[in-house]
mmCIF file of C-alpha atoms in Angstrom:
data_model
loop_
_atom_site.group_PDB
_atom_site.id
_atom_site.type_symbol
_atom_site.label_atom_id
_atom_site.label_comp_id
_atom_site.label_asym_id
_atom_site.label_seq_id
_atom_site.Cartn_x
_atom_site.Cartn_y
_atom_site.Cartn_z
ATOM 1 C CA MET A 821 85.172 96.052 67.402
ATOM 2 C CA HIS A 822 85.865 92.520 68.640
ATOM 3 C CA ILE A 823 89.645 92.020 68.615
ATOM 4 C CA PRO A 824 90.665 88.540 67.388
ATOM 5 C CA ASP A 825 93.595 86.638 68.888
ATOM 6 C CA SER A 826 95.870 87.217 65.889
ATOM 7 C CA PHE A 827 95.627 91.016 66.216
ATOM 8 C CA MET A 828 97.542 91.365 69.484
ATOM 9 C CA PRO A 829 100.697 89.821 71.022
ATOM 10 C CA LEU A 830 100.043 87.644 74.055
ATOM 11 C CA SER A 831 102.192 89.892 76.256
ATOM 12 C CA GLN A 832 99.940 92.892 75.543
ATOM 13 C CA ALA A 833 96.765 90.824 75.801
ATOM 14 C CA LEU A 834 97.772 89.815 79.339
ATOM 15 C CA ILE A 835 98.117 93.482 80.321
ATOM 16 C CA TYR A 836 94.510 94.141 79.290
ATOM 17 C CA TRP A 837 93.384 91.059 81.214
ATOM 18 C CA VAL A 838 95.080 92.499 84.309
ATOM 19 C CA ALA A 839 93.330 95.833 83.723
ATOM 20 C CA ALA A 840 89.910 94.249 83.127
ATOM 21 C CA LEU A 841 89.950 91.636 85.898
ATOM 22 C CA PRO A 842 89.298 94.022 88.859
ATOM 23 C CA PHE A 843 86.236 95.394 87.066
ATOM 24 C CA ILE A 844 84.986 91.871 86.341
ATOM 25 C CA LEU A 845 85.355 90.928 90.011
ATOM 26 C CA MET A 846 83.611 94.143 91.116
ATOM 27 C CA SER A 847 80.773 93.419 88.699
ATOM 28 C CA VAL A 848 80.305 89.958 90.216
ATOM 29 C CA ARG A 849 80.219 91.499 93.698
ATOM 30 C CA TRP A 850 77.718 94.094 92.449
ATOM 31 C CA ALA A 851 75.523 91.274 91.141
ATOM 32 C CA ARG A 852 75.617 89.466 94.493
ATOM 33 C CA ASN A 853 74.612 92.596 96.378
ATOM 34 C CA GLU A 854 72.202 94.284 93.971
ATOM 35 C CA LEU A 855 70.488 91.715 91.780
ATOM 36 C CA ASP A 856 67.104 90.563 93.005
ATOM 37 C CA GLU A 857 64.202 88.677 91.482
ATOM 38 C CA THR A 858 63.078 91.842 89.707
ATOM 39 C CA LYS A 859 66.419 92.733 88.135
ATOM 40 C CA VAL A 860 67.565 89.249 87.068
ATOM 41 C CA PRO A 861 64.990 88.918 84.225
ATOM 42 C CA ILE A 862 65.835 92.469 83.077
ATOM 43 C CA LEU A 863 69.537 91.656 83.017
ATOM 44 C CA ALA A 864 68.891 88.430 81.075
ATOM 45 C CA ALA A 865 66.713 90.254 78.540
ATOM 46 C CA LEU A 866 69.338 92.955 78.089
ATOM 47 C CA ALA A 867 72.072 90.356 77.574
ATOM 48 C CA ALA A 868 69.989 88.625 74.890
ATOM 49 C CA GLY A 869 69.251 91.940 73.201
ATOM 50 C CA ILE A 870 72.913 92.980 73.189
ATOM 51 C CA PHE A 871 73.921 89.612 71.774
ATOM 52 C CA ALA A 872 71.477 90.221 68.910
ATOM 53 C CA ILE A 873 72.461 93.817 68.122
ATOM 54 C CA GLN A 874 76.159 92.948 68.131
ATOM 55 C CA ALA A 875 75.484 90.417 65.372
ATOM 56 C CA LEU A 876 74.874 93.374 63.052
ATOM 57 C CA ASN A 877 78.421 94.155 61.945
ATOM 58 C CA ILE A 878 79.596 96.725 59.401
ATOM 59 C CA PRO A 879 83.020 96.013 57.836
ATOM 60 C CA ILE A 880 85.241 99.068 58.256
ATOM 61 C CA GLY A 881 88.496 97.808 56.784
ATOM 62 C CA MET A 882 91.816 96.694 58.260
ATOM 63 C CA GLY A 883 90.227 93.380 59.237
ATOM 64 C CA THR A 884 87.793 94.725 61.779
ATOM 65 C CA SER A 885 84.170 95.821 61.922
ATOM 66 C CA GLY A 886 81.855 98.280 63.634
ATOM 67 C CA HIS A 887 78.723 97.587 65.652
ATOM 68 C CA MET A 888 76.654 98.735 68.604
ATOM 69 C CA VAL A 889 77.739 97.726 72.125
ATOM 70 C CA GLY A 890 74.893 98.280 74.607
ATOM 71 C CA ALA A 891 76.884 98.683 77.843
ATOM 72 C CA ALA A 892 75.547 102.184 78.528
ATOM 73 C CA LEU A 893 71.955 100.999 78.110
ATOM 74 C CA VAL A 894 72.468 98.261 80.701
ATOM 75 C CA ALA A 895 74.259 100.627 83.098
ATOM 76 C CA ILE A 896 71.555 103.306 82.886
ATOM 77 C CA ILE A 897 68.672 100.883 83.459
ATOM 78 C CA LEU A 898 70.334 99.014 86.342
ATOM 79 C CA GLY A 899 71.991 102.084 87.843
ATOM 80 C CA SER A 900 75.635 101.040 87.748
ATOM 81 C CA PRO A 901 78.382 100.793 85.107
ATOM 82 C CA LEU A 902 79.328 97.498 86.745
ATOM 83 C CA ALA A 903 76.076 96.083 85.380
ATOM 84 C CA GLY A 904 77.364 96.909 81.903
ATOM 85 C CA VAL A 905 80.669 95.205 82.676
ATOM 86 C CA LEU A 906 78.875 92.076 83.902
ATOM 87 C CA VAL A 907 76.539 91.776 80.907
ATOM 88 C CA LEU A 908 79.240 92.495 78.325
ATOM 89 C CA THR A 909 81.543 89.953 80.006
ATOM 90 C CA LEU A 910 78.858 87.281 79.759
ATOM 91 C CA VAL A 911 78.061 88.186 76.146
ATOM 92 C CA LEU A 912 81.734 88.198 75.138
ATOM 93 C CA LEU A 913 82.316 84.831 76.827
ATOM 94 C CA VAL A 914 79.544 83.239 74.755
ATOM 95 C CA GLN A 915 80.608 85.012 71.576
ATOM 96 C CA GLY A 916 84.246 84.032 72.040
ATOM 97 C CA PHE A 917 83.909 80.396 73.129
ATOM 98 C CA VAL A 918 80.787 79.380 71.183
ATOM 99 C CA PHE A 919 80.811 81.546 68.053
ATOM 100 C CA ALA A 920 84.537 82.430 67.728
ATOM 101 C CA ASP A 921 83.550 86.119 67.597
ATOM 102 C CA GLY A 922 86.441 87.845 69.339
ATOM 103 C CA GLY A 923 89.579 86.168 70.610
ATOM 104 C CA ILE A 924 90.101 84.222 73.835
ATOM 105 C CA THR A 925 93.546 85.533 74.791
ATOM 106 C CA VAL A 926 92.433 89.107 73.967
ATOM 107 C CA MET A 927 89.057 88.843 75.708
ATOM 108 C CA GLY A 928 90.387 91.049 78.493
ATOM 109 C CA ALA A 929 90.923 93.846 75.975
ATOM 110 C CA ASN A 930 87.436 93.347 74.523
ATOM 111 C CA ILE A 931 85.870 93.412 77.992
ATOM 112 C CA LEU A 932 87.893 96.506 78.867
ATOM 113 C CA ASN A 933 86.772 98.326 75.714
ATOM 114 C CA MET A 934 83.136 97.294 75.372
ATOM 115 C CA GLY A 935 82.249 96.659 79.009
ATOM 116 C CA VAL A 936 84.389 98.949 81.152
ATOM 117 C CA ILE A 937 85.128 101.975 78.942
ATOM 118 C CA SER A 938 81.791 102.075 77.130
ATOM 119 C CA GLY A 939 79.821 101.374 80.304
ATOM 120 C CA PHE A 940 81.609 103.854 82.566
ATOM 121 C CA VAL A 941 81.834 106.671 79.996
ATOM 122 C CA GLY A 942 78.230 106.175 78.918
ATOM 123 C CA TYR A 943 76.769 105.922 82.419
ATOM 124 C CA TYR A 944 78.610 108.827 84.016
ATOM 125 C CA THR A 945 77.946 111.059 81.007
ATOM 126 C CA PHE A 946 74.267 110.224 81.494
ATOM 127 C CA VAL A 947 74.489 111.008 85.223
ATOM 128 C CA VAL A 948 76.229 114.365 84.696
ATOM 129 C CA LEU A 949 73.687 115.440 82.078
ATOM 130 C CA ARG A 950 70.697 114.359 84.207
ATOM 131 C CA LYS A 951 72.070 116.284 87.190
ATOM 132 C CA SER A 952 72.288 119.286 84.849
ATOM 133 C CA ARG A 953 68.534 118.930 84.194
ATOM 134 C CA ILE A 954 69.018 117.654 80.640
ATOM 135 C CA SER A 955 66.092 115.484 79.502
ATOM 136 C CA ILE A 956 66.395 111.762 80.049
ATOM 137 C CA ALA A 957 66.184 111.057 76.295
ATOM 138 C CA ALA A 958 68.991 113.490 75.415
ATOM 139 C CA SER A 959 71.121 112.305 78.333
ATOM 140 C CA ALA A 960 70.724 108.663 77.333
ATOM 141 C CA PHE A 961 71.472 109.467 73.687
ATOM 142 C CA VAL A 962 74.676 111.404 74.413
ATOM 143 C CA GLY A 963 75.866 108.923 77.026
ATOM 144 C CA ALA A 964 75.424 105.918 74.747
ATOM 145 C CA TRP A 965 76.938 107.698 71.743
ATOM 146 C CA LEU A 966 79.984 108.928 73.658
ATOM 147 C CA GLY A 967 80.540 105.577 75.379
ATOM 148 C CA LEU A 968 80.580 103.806 72.014
ATOM 149 C CA LEU A 969 82.875 106.372 70.385
ATOM 150 C CA VAL A 970 85.457 106.389 73.195
ATOM 151 C CA SER A 971 85.556 102.596 73.349
ATOM 152 C CA ALA A 972 86.143 102.443 69.573
ATOM 153 C CA LEU A 973 88.987 104.956 69.802
ATOM 154 C CA ALA A 974 90.519 102.989 72.676
ATOM 155 C CA THR A 975 90.396 99.857 70.525
ATOM 156 C CA ALA A 976 92.185 101.676 67.708
ATOM 157 C CA VAL A 977 94.946 102.842 70.089
ATOM 158 C CA GLU A 978 95.390 99.313 71.482
ATOM 159 C CA LEU A 979 95.698 97.880 67.979
ATOM 160 C CA TYR A 980 98.214 100.577 67.096
ATOM 161 C CA LEU A 981 100.287 99.624 70.152
ATOM 162 C CA ALA A 982 100.004 95.998 69.058
ATOM 163 C CA GLY A 983 101.401 96.901 65.630
ATOM 164 C CA THR A 984 98.173 95.978 63.829
ATOM 165 C CA PHE A 985 96.854 99.421 62.864
ATOM 166 C CA PRO A 986 98.686 102.582 61.844
ATOM 167 C CA LEU A 987 97.519 105.156 64.392
ATOM 168 C CA VAL A 988 95.865 107.870 62.313
ATOM 169 C CA PRO A 989 94.078 105.613 59.783
ATOM 170 C CA GLY A 990 92.991 103.380 62.658
ATOM 171 C CA LEU A 991 91.582 106.246 64.710
ATOM 172 C CA THR A 992 89.938 107.709 61.617
ATOM 173 C CA ALA A 993 88.248 104.485 60.544
ATOM 174 C CA MET A 994 87.179 103.326 64.011
ATOM 175 C CA GLY A 995 86.191 106.826 65.102
ATOM 176 C CA LEU A 996 84.251 107.797 61.991
ATOM 177 C CA TYR A 997 82.271 104.571 61.674
ATOM 178 C CA HIS A 998 81.414 104.400 65.364
ATOM 179 C CA LEU A 999 80.559 108.082 65.478
ATOM 180 C CA ILE A 1000 77.921 107.342 62.819
ATOM 181 C CA ILE A 1001 76.829 104.044 64.394
ATOM 182 C CA GLY A 1002 76.527 105.886 67.697
ATOM 183 C CA PHE A 1003 74.204 108.461 66.162
ATOM 184 C CA VAL A 1004 71.934 106.231 64.091
ATOM 185 C CA GLY A 1005 72.073 103.117 66.275
ATOM 186 C CA GLU A 1006 73.433 103.119 69.812
ATOM 187 C CA GLY A 1007 72.285 106.615 70.756
ATOM 188 C CA ILE A 1008 68.799 106.473 69.272
ATOM 189 C CA ILE A 1009 68.032 102.942 70.475
ATOM 190 C CA THR A 1010 69.227 103.751 74.002
ATOM 191 C CA ALA A 1011 67.221 106.990 74.111
ATOM 192 C CA VAL A 1012 64.061 105.302 72.809
ATOM 193 C CA VAL A 1013 64.325 102.354 75.216
ATOM 194 C CA ILE A 1014 65.096 104.509 78.260
ATOM 195 C CA THR A 1015 62.301 106.972 77.419
ATOM 196 C CA ALA A 1016 59.792 104.156 76.911
ATOM 197 C CA ILE A 1017 60.701 102.549 80.235
ATOM 198 C CA GLN A 1018 60.605 105.923 81.994
ATOM 199 C CA LYS A 1019 57.045 106.488 80.744
ATOM 200 C CA SER A 1020 55.683 102.979 81.338
ATOM 201 C CA ARG A 1021 57.698 101.669 84.313
ATOM 202 C CA PRO A 1022 59.763 104.481 85.863
ATOM 203 C CA ASP A 1023 60.401 102.271 88.891
ATOM 204 C CA LEU A 1024 62.648 100.046 86.746
ATOM 205 C CA ILE A 1025 65.214 102.812 86.112
ATOM 206 C CA ASP A 1026 67.617 103.519 88.972
ATOM 207 C CA ASN A 1027 67.861 107.314 89.369
ATOM 208 C CA SER A 1028 69.114 107.317 92.942
ATOM 209 C CA PHE A 1029 71.875 109.768 91.952
ATOM 210 C CA LEU A 1030 69.270 112.532 91.514
ATOM 211 C CA SER A 1031 68.233 114.785 94.381
ATOM 212 C CA SER A 1032 64.648 114.581 95.642
ATOM 213 C CA GLU A 1033 63.873 117.895 93.957
ATOM 214 C CA ALA A 1034 65.306 116.693 90.660
ATOM 215 C CA LYS A 1035 63.363 113.427 90.898
ATOM 216 C CA GLY A 1036 60.195 115.421 91.353
ATOM 217 C CA ALA A 1037 60.970 117.542 88.316
ATOM 218 C CA ALA A 1038 61.809 114.453 86.257
ATOM 219 C CA ALA A 1039 58.545 112.777 87.195
#
């Protein structure tokens, strides 16, 4: 899903930087206000884990690949999609500058897709389902799966606008592969991790969006 520099004109890459930059700045402000000595090690561990899972790439044709993202997992644990934006920005910076995985000029597009879209779609899907009394495992699974799928489709549309992909084959390839990866990877891993934390250390998951009654039922 990482877009390389050669896949997008600089003029379009700058537009995605402009779109991503406010979210990056908000994520930094979130970190200043919300991160404490308890959350910093969790955030570091999540960043390391996401770096590892994104190394598992599946070629899907047209010069790109499919993989898990992890933004929804971070957002659910730390209670804000901005946490997902922050972690994915840090991961993409290292991947781009150290390992040449993903372009530099197009990093704004990659942050927008994997950090902003995946994190926001995944987290707020999770929140809506939890408020509807859906189990935490099912909510985490659907949120992570949907966040990954929507971010992959957004990437396909951006590459179509850049003249790299034809629209329908691009949407089909990116959508189909990430639909499957979302089911067998992103969704299951997120559900298992969130459920395990909920059972062993429920205090580590931010569920402040739930009413007191709902928190009691969830416990």
